[in-house]
Amino acid sequence: MRQTKHGSVLEVDIHGMTAGEAKRSLEQLLTRADKSISEIRVIHGYNSGQVLRDMVRKQLKHPRISAKLISLNPGETRILLKY
């Protein structure tokens, strides 16, 4: 999982991971994320990323998640975090 920080936004690329691996990694990331992070952009892909997309949008749960937003980019999901 590749991570890039842009101010208060953390971009995470989960290409090439299984849904289970990605879910565990994202849950750990959400637990450890610094309070200065207000959003995580998850790059899951579009054509072959449907399993990952569905996991992020439907199955991923965490107390830190405030909202999930569908991006204009179909290969990306934005997760807004509670402080």
Tab-separated table of C-alpha atoms in Angstrom:
chain	number	residue	atom	x	y	z
A	1	MET	CA	0.000	0.000	0.000
A	2	ARG	CA	1.557	3.255	-1.154
A	3	GLN	CA	0.807	6.413	0.864
A	4	THR	CA	1.289	10.079	-0.035
A	5	LYS	CA	0.406	12.986	2.241
A	6	HIS	CA	-0.902	16.282	0.840
A	7	GLY	CA	-1.493	18.608	3.811
A	8	SER	CA	-4.389	17.125	5.801
A	9	VAL	CA	-5.212	14.606	3.035
A	10	LEU	CA	-3.628	11.167	2.914
A	11	GLU	CA	-3.718	9.387	-0.455
A	12	VAL	CA	-3.534	5.594	-0.311
A	13	ASP	CA	-3.147	3.294	-3.325
A	14	ILE	CA	-4.458	-0.250	-2.765
A	15	HIS	CA	-3.929	-1.551	-6.316
A	16	GLY	CA	-2.768	-5.159	-6.384
A	17	MET	CA	-4.080	-6.045	-2.931
A	18	THR	CA	-6.828	-8.540	-2.187
A	19	ALA	CA	-9.990	-7.143	-0.588
A	20	GLY	CA	-9.039	-8.762	2.740
A	21	GLU	CA	-5.504	-7.355	2.705
A	22	ALA	CA	-6.758	-3.901	1.765
A	23	LYS	CA	-9.466	-3.940	4.441
A	24	ARG	CA	-7.000	-4.894	7.184
A	25	SER	CA	-4.470	-2.297	6.012
A	26	LEU	CA	-7.069	0.471	5.833
A	27	GLU	CA	-8.467	-0.396	9.273
A	28	GLN	CA	-4.948	-0.219	10.745
A	29	LEU	CA	-4.325	3.068	8.944
A	30	LEU	CA	-7.572	4.541	10.276
A	31	THR	CA	-6.662	3.492	13.815
A	32	ARG	CA	-3.160	4.988	13.613
A	33	ALA	CA	-3.952	8.099	11.538
A	34	ASP	CA	-2.861	11.309	13.173
A	35	LYS	CA	-5.585	13.760	14.208
A	36	SER	CA	-4.234	16.217	11.619
A	37	ILE	CA	-5.518	13.918	8.839
A	38	SER	CA	-9.040	14.961	7.828
A	39	GLU	CA	-9.436	12.867	4.674
A	40	ILE	CA	-8.118	9.670	3.141
A	41	ARG	CA	-8.340	9.276	-0.617
A	42	VAL	CA	-8.363	5.587	-1.459
A	43	ILE	CA	-7.208	4.764	-4.985
A	44	HIS	CA	-8.695	1.351	-5.801
A	45	GLY	CA	-8.873	1.434	-9.585
A	46	TYR	CA	-11.829	1.271	-11.893
A	47	ASN	CA	-11.827	-1.581	-14.414
A	48	SER	CA	-10.264	-4.311	-12.311
A	49	GLY	CA	-10.768	-2.479	-9.005
A	50	GLN	CA	-14.478	-3.203	-8.563
A	51	VAL	CA	-13.951	-5.712	-5.745
A	52	LEU	CA	-11.711	-3.217	-3.931
A	53	ARG	CA	-14.143	-0.364	-4.642
A	54	ASP	CA	-17.085	-2.309	-3.235
A	55	MET	CA	-15.088	-3.298	-0.144
A	56	VAL	CA	-14.128	0.340	0.544
A	57	ARG	CA	-17.598	1.731	-0.123
A	58	LYS	CA	-19.755	-0.998	1.457
A	59	GLN	CA	-17.754	-3.169	3.880
A	60	LEU	CA	-15.121	-0.887	5.410
A	61	LYS	CA	-16.300	0.295	8.847
A	62	HIS	CA	-14.379	2.222	11.492
A	63	PRO	CA	-15.308	4.642	14.308
A	64	ARG	CA	-13.100	7.335	12.741
A	65	ILE	CA	-15.082	7.400	9.451
A	66	SER	CA	-17.424	10.365	9.234
A	67	ALA	CA	-18.503	9.898	5.599
A	68	LYS	CA	-17.568	8.178	2.359
A	69	LEU	CA	-17.775	10.244	-0.796
A	70	ILE	CA	-17.848	8.954	-4.335
A	71	SER	CA	-15.298	10.926	-6.302
A	72	LEU	CA	-15.664	12.204	-9.855
A	73	ASN	CA	-12.814	9.793	-10.539
A	74	PRO	CA	-14.492	6.331	-10.601
A	75	GLY	CA	-11.262	4.710	-9.385
A	76	GLU	CA	-11.195	6.693	-6.151
A	77	THR	CA	-13.250	6.911	-2.941
A	78	ARG	CA	-12.835	9.751	-0.439
A	79	ILE	CA	-13.152	8.947	3.273
A	80	LEU	CA	-13.769	11.910	5.571
A	81	LEU	CA	-12.533	11.427	9.121
A	82	LYS	CA	-13.831	12.493	12.511
A	83	TYR	CA	-11.375	14.347	14.713
